[in-house]
mmCIF file of C-alpha atoms in Angstrom:
data_model
loop_
_atom_site.group_PDB
_atom_site.id
_atom_site.type_symbol
_atom_site.label_atom_id
_atom_site.label_comp_id
_atom_site.label_asym_id
_atom_site.label_seq_id
_atom_site.Cartn_x
_atom_site.Cartn_y
_atom_site.Cartn_z
ATOM 1 C CA MET D 7 -15.806 15.522 26.671
ATOM 2 C CA PRO D 8 -13.444 12.834 27.138
ATOM 3 C CA ARG D 9 -14.270 9.599 25.239
ATOM 4 C CA GLU D 10 -14.496 6.355 27.415
ATOM 5 C CA ALA D 11 -11.907 3.834 26.681
ATOM 6 C CA PRO D 12 -13.009 0.775 24.637
ATOM 7 C CA HIS D 13 -14.347 -2.227 26.332
ATOM 8 C CA PRO D 14 -11.686 -4.773 27.131
ATOM 9 C CA ASP D 15 -13.147 -7.191 24.785
ATOM 10 C CA THR D 16 -13.184 -4.787 22.039
ATOM 11 C CA LEU D 17 -9.471 -4.109 22.732
ATOM 12 C CA GLU D 18 -8.608 -7.706 22.620
ATOM 13 C CA LEU D 19 -10.549 -8.080 19.240
ATOM 14 C CA ALA D 20 -8.412 -5.186 17.932
ATOM 15 C CA ALA D 21 -5.406 -6.648 18.989
ATOM 16 C CA ASP D 22 -6.244 -9.934 17.447
ATOM 17 C CA LEU D 23 -7.222 -8.350 14.314
ATOM 18 C CA ARG D 24 -3.985 -6.372 14.079
ATOM 19 C CA THR D 25 -1.982 -9.591 14.563
ATOM 20 C CA ALA D 26 -3.909 -11.479 11.927
ATOM 21 C CA LEU D 27 -3.689 -8.723 9.423
ATOM 22 C CA GLY D 28 0.022 -8.149 9.892
ATOM 23 C CA SER D 29 0.747 -11.889 9.703
ATOM 24 C CA LEU D 30 -1.317 -11.733 6.177
ATOM 25 C CA VAL D 31 0.665 -8.798 5.103
ATOM 26 C CA ARG D 32 4.024 -10.380 6.076
ATOM 27 C CA SER D 33 3.135 -13.582 4.231
ATOM 28 C CA LEU D 34 2.304 -11.472 0.924
ATOM 29 C CA ARG D 35 5.550 -9.762 1.159
ATOM 30 C CA ASP D 36 7.397 -13.013 0.702
ATOM 31 C CA SER D 37 6.780 -12.939 -3.058
ATOM 32 C CA ASP D 38 7.135 -9.356 -3.627
ATOM 33 C CA GLU D 39 9.609 -8.140 -6.133
ATOM 34 C CA LEU D 40 9.309 -4.358 -5.339
ATOM 35 C CA PRO D 41 10.713 -3.012 -2.098
ATOM 36 C CA PRO D 42 7.967 -1.733 0.102
ATOM 37 C CA ASN D 43 8.969 1.894 -0.249
ATOM 38 C CA GLN D 44 8.988 1.678 -3.767
ATOM 39 C CA ALA D 45 5.712 -0.007 -4.047
ATOM 40 C CA ALA D 46 4.161 2.699 -1.869
ATOM 41 C CA VAL D 47 5.414 5.382 -4.245
ATOM 42 C CA LEU D 48 4.145 3.586 -7.191
ATOM 43 C CA GLY D 49 0.766 2.893 -5.634
ATOM 44 C CA LEU D 50 0.452 6.705 -4.861
ATOM 45 C CA LEU D 51 1.373 7.771 -8.192
ATOM 46 C CA VAL D 52 -1.030 5.266 -10.030
ATOM 47 C CA ARG D 53 -3.881 5.685 -7.583
ATOM 48 C CA ASP D 54 -3.731 9.473 -7.861
ATOM 49 C CA GLU D 55 -2.878 9.451 -11.564
ATOM 50 C CA ARG D 56 -0.699 12.614 -11.152
ATOM 51 C CA SER D 57 2.731 13.596 -10.804
ATOM 52 C CA TYR D 58 4.561 14.635 -7.523
ATOM 53 C CA THR D 59 7.950 16.471 -6.721
ATOM 54 C CA VAL D 60 10.259 14.569 -4.532
ATOM 55 C CA ALA D 61 9.216 16.925 -1.499
ATOM 56 C CA GLU D 62 5.626 16.058 -2.088
ATOM 57 C CA LEU D 63 6.175 12.376 -2.266
ATOM 58 C CA ALA D 64 8.332 12.706 1.007
ATOM 59 C CA GLU D 65 5.535 14.677 2.710
ATOM 60 C CA ARG D 66 2.750 11.982 1.432
ATOM 61 C CA ARG D 67 4.710 9.083 2.494
ATOM 62 C CA ARG D 68 5.999 10.809 5.715
ATOM 63 C CA VAL D 69 9.674 10.264 5.011
ATOM 64 C CA ARG D 70 12.664 12.660 4.923
ATOM 65 C CA HIS D 71 13.283 14.417 1.713
ATOM 66 C CA GLN D 72 16.634 12.607 1.422
ATOM 67 C CA SER D 73 15.085 9.373 1.736
ATOM 68 C CA MET D 74 12.671 9.850 -1.039
ATOM 69 C CA ALA D 75 15.436 11.305 -3.171
ATOM 70 C CA ARG D 76 17.243 7.937 -2.900
ATOM 71 C CA THR D 77 13.988 5.907 -3.558
ATOM 72 C CA VAL D 78 13.308 8.067 -6.527
ATOM 73 C CA ALA D 79 16.568 7.832 -7.976
ATOM 74 C CA LEU D 80 16.515 3.869 -7.579
ATOM 75 C CA MET D 81 13.245 3.841 -9.206
ATOM 76 C CA SER D 82 14.483 6.036 -12.081
ATOM 77 C CA GLU D 83 17.351 3.723 -12.768
ATOM 78 C CA ALA D 84 14.945 0.792 -12.826
ATOM 79 C CA GLY D 85 12.731 2.688 -15.206
ATOM 80 C CA LEU D 86 9.898 2.413 -12.743
ATOM 81 C CA ILE D 87 9.413 6.346 -12.863
ATOM 82 C CA ALA D 88 10.132 9.033 -15.188
ATOM 83 C CA GLN D 89 11.147 12.686 -14.146
ATOM 84 C CA GLN D 90 10.257 15.727 -16.105
ATOM 85 C CA PRO D 91 10.899 19.533 -15.410
ATOM 86 C CA HIS D 92 8.319 21.214 -13.133
ATOM 87 C CA PRO D 93 6.368 23.547 -15.621
ATOM 88 C CA THR D 94 6.598 26.619 -12.997
ATOM 89 C CA ASP D 95 9.791 26.046 -10.963
ATOM 90 C CA GLY D 96 12.842 25.105 -12.969
ATOM 91 C CA ARG D 97 14.469 23.802 -9.705
ATOM 92 C CA LYS D 98 11.999 21.032 -9.271
ATOM 93 C CA GLN D 99 11.340 17.671 -11.123
ATOM 94 C CA LEU D 100 7.859 16.044 -11.424
ATOM 95 C CA ILE D 101 7.746 12.283 -10.966
ATOM 96 C CA ALA D 102 5.449 10.061 -12.733
ATOM 97 C CA ALA D 103 4.899 6.163 -13.071
ATOM 98 C CA THR D 104 6.155 4.812 -16.254
ATOM 99 C CA GLU D 105 4.380 2.056 -18.079
ATOM 100 C CA ALA D 106 6.852 -0.339 -16.676
ATOM 101 C CA GLY D 107 6.343 0.970 -13.238
ATOM 102 C CA HIS D 108 2.601 0.687 -13.476
ATOM 103 C CA THR D 109 2.945 -2.906 -14.908
ATOM 104 C CA ALA D 110 5.300 -3.646 -12.027
ATOM 105 C CA LEU D 111 2.739 -2.741 -9.366
ATOM 106 C CA LEU D 112 -0.260 -4.326 -11.066
ATOM 107 C CA ASP D 113 1.882 -7.444 -11.379
ATOM 108 C CA GLN D 114 2.852 -7.362 -7.660
ATOM 109 C CA ARG D 115 -0.794 -6.824 -6.666
ATOM 110 C CA ALA D 116 -2.003 -9.603 -8.876
ATOM 111 C CA ARG D 117 0.627 -12.029 -7.302
ATOM 112 C CA ARG D 118 -0.801 -10.988 -3.922
ATOM 113 C CA GLU D 119 -4.405 -11.569 -4.778
ATOM 114 C CA HIS D 120 -3.470 -14.835 -6.343
ATOM 115 C CA HIS D 121 -1.756 -15.879 -3.184
ATOM 116 C CA ILE D 122 -4.846 -14.675 -1.086
ATOM 117 C CA ALA D 123 -7.296 -16.565 -3.414
ATOM 118 C CA THR D 124 -5.334 -19.992 -3.362
ATOM 119 C CA ALA D 125 -5.218 -19.734 0.429
ATOM 120 C CA ILE D 126 -9.042 -18.992 0.543
ATOM 121 C CA GLU D 127 -9.794 -21.980 -1.766
ATOM 122 C CA SER D 128 -7.348 -24.443 -0.064
ATOM 123 C CA ARG D 129 -8.119 -23.266 3.685
ATOM 124 C CA LEU D 130 -11.595 -22.171 3.932
ATOM 125 C CA THR D 131 -14.883 -23.837 3.776
ATOM 126 C CA THR D 132 -17.793 -22.557 1.698
ATOM 127 C CA GLU D 133 -19.333 -21.067 4.963
ATOM 128 C CA GLU D 134 -16.107 -19.583 5.932
ATOM 129 C CA ARG D 135 -15.678 -18.021 2.626
ATOM 130 C CA ALA D 136 -19.067 -16.332 3.051
ATOM 131 C CA GLN D 137 -18.133 -15.116 6.503
ATOM 132 C CA LEU D 138 -14.917 -13.619 4.971
ATOM 133 C CA ARG D 139 -16.811 -11.850 2.180
ATOM 134 C CA ALA D 140 -19.036 -10.165 4.917
ATOM 135 C CA SER D 141 -16.057 -9.419 6.987
ATOM 136 C CA VAL D 142 -14.474 -7.508 4.006
ATOM 137 C CA GLU D 143 -17.453 -4.869 4.177
ATOM 138 C CA LEU D 144 -16.819 -4.573 7.970
ATOM 139 C CA LEU D 145 -13.045 -4.050 7.253
ATOM 140 C CA HIS D 146 -13.878 -1.286 4.758
ATOM 141 C CA ARG D 147 -16.100 0.410 7.452
ATOM 142 C CA LEU D 148 -13.330 0.443 9.798
ATOM 143 C CA SER D 149 -10.961 2.251 7.591
#
């Protein structure tokens, strides 16, 4: 049974939300020290608390193996990740976040949160802050 198209007002709301979130994310990237692809790989390694092969990282991030291999090499040179031999396949390496990588990711997240908190305190009224807090739950329900 085909689904009905969303109401035009809902489509307009979706477009406005996408634009606002995109603008917020772009403003946060201005203070980022980690390139987006490296931050995404570190985020995956830290969140999942496990090691991945380059092929698995490429699949999870939906990029070509060669692109991920290049990202991993740069991250390894920077000390953000460590590689160790795969326990069952000597041709593969397992990639894990180092303490420096973990710290770099947490520092970047903290800078972003500080940027958002500063904007909230300087630009929103008490009532608007309450609306924003309620909206966070709604955003979680959409994801």
